[in-house]
Amino acid sequence: AQKITQTQPGMFVQEKEAVTLDCTYDTSDPSYGLFWYKQPSSGEMIFLIYQGSYDQQNATEGRYSLNFQKARKSANLVISASQLGDSAMYFCAMGSIQGAQKLVFGQGTRLTINP
Amino acid sequence: DGGITQSPKYLFRKEGQNVTLSCEQNLNHDAMYWYRQDPGQGLRLIYYSQIVNDFQKGDIAEGYSVSREKKESFPLTVTSAQKNPTAFYLCASRGGTGALTSTDTQYFGPGTRLTVL
């Protein structure tokens, strides 16, 4: 079974600072994918970034990067130069690379950016 | 515009009634998914479908039913057997059914908030 743990219920950061959101995972699958989604107060889930377990380099998408440490089973999201619009819930998720991509989600971290 | 639509946005149901949530996509995606989100929690998978006329149970399928008669539609029925149906329901779709890639991940609709009175 796959499991995602996000240990930070809430984070408060000053605008323009970098922030790291923690995510640890557990799986017996030899190959898997890790995702981060953003959920604003409107409720929609917005895909941010993906990391495959066999990818040699950490994924980056604009201001988002994923600090993937396979031996430690962690996949932390780093947001550089935070903006007020980054205030939202952030969810880490994982799924097997092969098959139906059934995603397992963590409980989320509420990020608040202060001006 | 291409995307996923869910209707209605808010839904109120009396106890003992069945209710159907709509999910439509015009992305020509093969796979579709239904998730449930409770307050302060992550998403949990209810049902998924990788092809028309075929679907599988997720982790919390009891009290729910689905159909996939058309590629673009994947309605979810919340039956009276679902003991605690008040939640936020999200539908997602994915273009392929093969290996995961950064460009072939799940994209979500805006959600339906169901409240049982």
mmCIF file of N, CA and C in Angstrom, chain A residues 53-111:
data_model
loop_
_atom_site.group_PDB
_atom_site.id
_atom_site.type_symbol
_atom_site.label_atom_id
_atom_site.label_comp_id
_atom_site.label_asym_id
_atom_site.label_seq_id
_atom_site.Cartn_x
_atom_site.Cartn_y
_atom_site.Cartn_z
ATOM 1 N N SER A 53 10.144 8.316 -10.179
ATOM 2 C CA SER A 53 11.095 7.732 -9.237
ATOM 3 C C SER A 53 12.446 7.427 -9.880
ATOM 4 N N TYR A 54 12.466 7.277 -11.209
ATOM 5 C CA TYR A 54 13.731 6.978 -11.880
ATOM 6 C C TYR A 54 14.366 8.206 -12.517
ATOM 7 N N ASP A 55 13.717 9.356 -12.344
ATOM 8 C CA ASP A 55 14.301 10.584 -12.901
ATOM 9 C C ASP A 55 15.576 10.927 -12.153
ATOM 10 N N GLN A 56 16.615 11.220 -12.907
ATOM 11 C CA GLN A 56 17.915 11.494 -12.307
ATOM 12 C C GLN A 56 17.990 12.895 -11.715
ATOM 13 N N GLN A 57 17.257 13.804 -12.307
ATOM 14 C CA GLN A 57 17.311 15.188 -11.838
ATOM 15 C C GLN A 57 16.001 15.567 -11.158
ATOM 16 N N ASN A 58 16.104 16.503 -10.223
ATOM 17 C CA ASN A 58 14.907 17.016 -9.576
ATOM 18 C C ASN A 58 14.086 17.828 -10.577
ATOM 19 N N ALA A 59 12.769 17.674 -10.488
ATOM 20 C CA ALA A 59 11.878 18.392 -11.398
ATOM 21 C C ALA A 59 11.790 19.873 -11.029
ATOM 22 N N THR A 60 11.657 20.694 -12.047
ATOM 23 C CA THR A 60 11.441 22.129 -11.842
ATOM 24 C C THR A 60 10.374 22.609 -12.821
ATOM 25 N N GLU A 61 9.534 23.527 -12.351
ATOM 26 C CA GLU A 61 8.502 24.155 -13.176
ATOM 27 C C GLU A 61 8.377 25.606 -12.719
ATOM 28 N N GLY A 62 9.089 26.495 -13.391
ATOM 29 C CA GLY A 62 9.014 27.899 -13.016
ATOM 30 C C GLY A 62 9.525 28.121 -11.602
ATOM 31 N N ARG A 63 8.680 28.674 -10.732
ATOM 32 C CA ARG A 63 9.081 28.926 -9.341
ATOM 33 C C ARG A 63 8.991 27.689 -8.456
ATOM 34 N N TYR A 64 8.494 26.580 -9.010
ATOM 35 C CA TYR A 64 8.347 25.358 -8.237
ATOM 36 C C TYR A 64 9.491 24.390 -8.552
ATOM 37 N N SER A 65 10.018 23.780 -7.523
ATOM 38 C CA SER A 65 10.977 22.700 -7.705
ATOM 39 C C SER A 65 10.675 21.613 -6.685
ATOM 40 N N LEU A 66 11.046 20.422 -7.040
ATOM 41 C CA LEU A 66 10.783 19.281 -6.177
ATOM 42 C C LEU A 66 12.122 18.736 -5.699
ATOM 43 N N ASN A 67 12.325 18.756 -4.401
ATOM 44 C CA ASN A 67 13.552 18.236 -3.791
ATOM 45 C C ASN A 67 13.330 16.757 -3.485
ATOM 46 N N PHE A 68 13.746 15.914 -4.423
ATOM 47 C CA PHE A 68 13.494 14.476 -4.355
ATOM 48 C C PHE A 68 14.701 13.773 -3.755
ATOM 49 N N GLN A 69 14.467 13.119 -2.596
ATOM 50 C CA GLN A 69 15.517 12.334 -1.960
ATOM 51 C C GLN A 69 14.990 10.924 -1.791
ATOM 52 N N LYS A 70 15.356 10.081 -2.762
ATOM 53 C CA LYS A 70 14.758 8.755 -2.851
ATOM 54 C C LYS A 70 15.096 7.889 -1.643
ATOM 55 N N ALA A 71 16.326 7.951 -1.179
ATOM 56 C CA ALA A 71 16.733 7.111 -0.050
ATOM 57 C C ALA A 71 15.973 7.483 1.222
ATOM 58 N N ARG A 72 15.639 8.737 1.349
ATOM 59 C CA ARG A 72 14.891 9.204 2.519
ATOM 60 C C ARG A 72 13.397 9.181 2.282
ATOM 61 N N LYS A 73 12.985 8.810 1.081
ATOM 62 C CA LYS A 73 11.568 8.766 0.701
ATOM 63 C C LYS A 73 10.897 10.111 0.982
ATOM 64 N N SER A 74 11.532 11.151 0.492
ATOM 65 C CA SER A 74 10.932 12.468 0.657
ATOM 66 C C SER A 74 10.860 13.182 -0.694
ATOM 67 N N ALA A 75 9.856 14.025 -0.824
ATOM 68 C CA ALA A 75 9.608 14.744 -2.071
ATOM 69 C C ALA A 75 9.079 16.131 -1.728
ATOM 70 N N ASN A 76 9.940 16.960 -1.205
ATOM 71 C CA ASN A 76 9.522 18.273 -0.727
ATOM 72 C C ASN A 76 9.348 19.261 -1.874
ATOM 73 N N LEU A 77 8.336 20.106 -1.761
ATOM 74 C CA LEU A 77 8.081 21.155 -2.750
ATOM 75 C C LEU A 77 8.738 22.444 -2.276
ATOM 76 N N VAL A 78 9.496 23.057 -3.162
ATOM 77 C CA VAL A 78 10.119 24.341 -2.865
ATOM 78 C C VAL A 78 9.499 25.396 -3.771
ATOM 79 N N ILE A 79 8.996 26.446 -3.154
ATOM 80 C CA ILE A 79 8.447 27.576 -3.912
ATOM 81 C C ILE A 79 9.388 28.755 -3.695
ATOM 82 N N SER A 80 9.963 29.245 -4.749
ATOM 83 C CA SER A 80 10.885 30.381 -4.624
ATOM 84 C C SER A 80 10.107 31.683 -4.771
ATOM 85 N N ALA A 81 10.612 32.728 -4.147
ATOM 86 C CA ALA A 81 10.037 34.066 -4.293
ATOM 87 C C ALA A 81 8.510 34.038 -4.167
ATOM 88 N N SER A 82 8.027 33.662 -3.009
ATOM 89 C CA SER A 82 6.585 33.452 -2.816
ATOM 90 C C SER A 82 5.791 34.731 -3.088
ATOM 91 N N GLN A 83 4.555 34.513 -3.558
ATOM 92 C CA GLN A 83 3.646 35.605 -3.897
ATOM 93 C C GLN A 83 2.348 35.441 -3.117
ATOM 94 N N LEU A 84 1.603 36.534 -2.973
ATOM 95 C CA LEU A 84 0.348 36.460 -2.216
ATOM 96 C C LEU A 84 -0.592 35.418 -2.817
ATOM 97 N N GLY A 85 -0.550 35.264 -4.132
ATOM 98 C CA GLY A 85 -1.406 34.285 -4.802
ATOM 99 C C GLY A 85 -1.023 32.835 -4.543
ATOM 100 N N ASP A 86 0.088 32.623 -3.880
ATOM 101 C CA ASP A 86 0.489 31.255 -3.532
ATOM 102 C C ASP A 86 -0.262 30.748 -2.305
ATOM 103 N N SER A 87 -0.973 31.608 -1.608
ATOM 104 C CA SER A 87 -1.740 31.183 -0.438
ATOM 105 C C SER A 87 -2.812 30.182 -0.872
ATOM 106 N N ALA A 88 -2.749 28.976 -0.322
ATOM 107 C CA ALA A 88 -3.644 27.884 -0.734
ATOM 108 C C ALA A 88 -3.305 26.640 0.075
ATOM 109 N N MET A 89 -4.088 25.585 -0.149
ATOM 110 C CA MET A 89 -3.727 24.252 0.348
ATOM 111 C C MET A 89 -2.844 23.576 -0.691
ATOM 112 N N TYR A 90 -1.847 22.850 -0.221
ATOM 113 C CA TYR A 90 -0.941 22.128 -1.113
ATOM 114 C C TYR A 90 -0.956 20.647 -0.740
ATOM 115 N N PHE A 91 -1.146 19.815 -1.755
ATOM 116 C CA PHE A 91 -1.233 18.373 -1.546
ATOM 117 C C PHE A 91 -0.133 17.651 -2.300
ATOM 118 N N CYS A 92 0.498 16.740 -1.606
ATOM 119 C CA CYS A 92 1.451 15.811 -2.205
ATOM 120 C C CYS A 92 0.699 14.520 -2.512
ATOM 121 N N ALA A 93 1.014 13.888 -3.634
ATOM 122 C CA ALA A 93 0.318 12.659 -4.013
ATOM 123 C C ALA A 93 1.301 11.733 -4.718
ATOM 124 N N MET A 94 0.973 10.456 -4.737
ATOM 125 C CA MET A 94 1.795 9.505 -5.465
ATOM 126 C C MET A 94 0.925 8.470 -6.155
ATOM 127 N N GLY A 95 1.519 7.847 -7.194
ATOM 128 C CA GLY A 95 0.827 6.779 -7.899
ATOM 129 C C GLY A 95 1.844 5.882 -8.579
ATOM 130 N N SER A 96 1.456 4.665 -8.859
ATOM 131 C CA SER A 96 2.328 3.763 -9.593
ATOM 132 C C SER A 96 2.504 4.272 -11.019
ATOM 133 N N ILE A 97 3.689 4.096 -11.561
ATOM 134 C CA ILE A 97 3.954 4.591 -12.908
ATOM 135 C C ILE A 97 3.155 3.802 -13.938
ATOM 136 N N GLN A 98 3.055 2.522 -13.746
ATOM 137 C CA GLN A 98 2.284 1.706 -14.664
ATOM 138 C C GLN A 98 0.865 1.578 -14.152
ATOM 139 N N GLY A 99 -0.039 1.326 -15.068
ATOM 140 C CA GLY A 99 -1.406 1.056 -14.653
ATOM 141 C C GLY A 99 -2.288 2.283 -14.635
ATOM 142 N N ALA A 100 -3.253 2.263 -13.771
ATOM 143 C CA ALA A 100 -4.352 3.218 -13.831
ATOM 144 C C ALA A 100 -4.065 4.560 -13.182
ATOM 145 N N GLN A 101 -2.907 4.765 -12.643
ATOM 146 C CA GLN A 101 -2.554 6.021 -11.985
ATOM 147 C C GLN A 101 -3.565 6.373 -10.897
ATOM 148 N N LYS A 102 -3.816 5.449 -10.025
ATOM 149 C CA LYS A 102 -4.657 5.734 -8.863
ATOM 150 C C LYS A 102 -3.815 6.511 -7.865
ATOM 151 N N LEU A 103 -4.186 7.749 -7.653
ATOM 152 C CA LEU A 103 -3.373 8.624 -6.803
ATOM 153 C C LEU A 103 -3.777 8.490 -5.337
ATOM 154 N N VAL A 104 -2.763 8.514 -4.480
ATOM 155 C CA VAL A 104 -2.948 8.567 -3.030
ATOM 156 C C VAL A 104 -2.450 9.929 -2.573
ATOM 157 N N PHE A 105 -3.282 10.628 -1.804
ATOM 158 C CA PHE A 105 -2.976 11.992 -1.401
ATOM 159 C C PHE A 105 -2.625 12.075 0.078
ATOM 160 N N GLY A 106 -1.777 13.065 0.405
ATOM 161 C CA GLY A 106 -1.556 13.417 1.793
ATOM 162 C C GLY A 106 -2.679 14.308 2.303
ATOM 163 N N GLN A 107 -2.577 14.724 3.562
ATOM 164 C CA GLN A 107 -3.640 15.529 4.160
ATOM 165 C C GLN A 107 -3.508 17.008 3.863
ATOM 166 N N GLY A 108 -2.405 17.396 3.286
ATOM 167 C CA GLY A 108 -2.255 18.762 2.826
ATOM 168 C C GLY A 108 -1.592 19.688 3.835
ATOM 169 N N THR A 109 -1.062 20.794 3.302
ATOM 170 C CA THR A 109 -0.476 21.867 4.100
ATOM 171 C C THR A 109 -1.107 23.172 3.650
ATOM 172 N N ARG A 110 -1.619 23.942 4.621
ATOM 173 C CA ARG A 110 -2.190 25.248 4.280
ATOM 174 C C ARG A 110 -1.085 26.295 4.341
ATOM 175 N N LEU A 111 -0.782 26.881 3.200
ATOM 176 C CA LEU A 111 0.262 27.898 3.104
ATOM 177 C C LEU A 111 -0.375 29.279 3.072
#
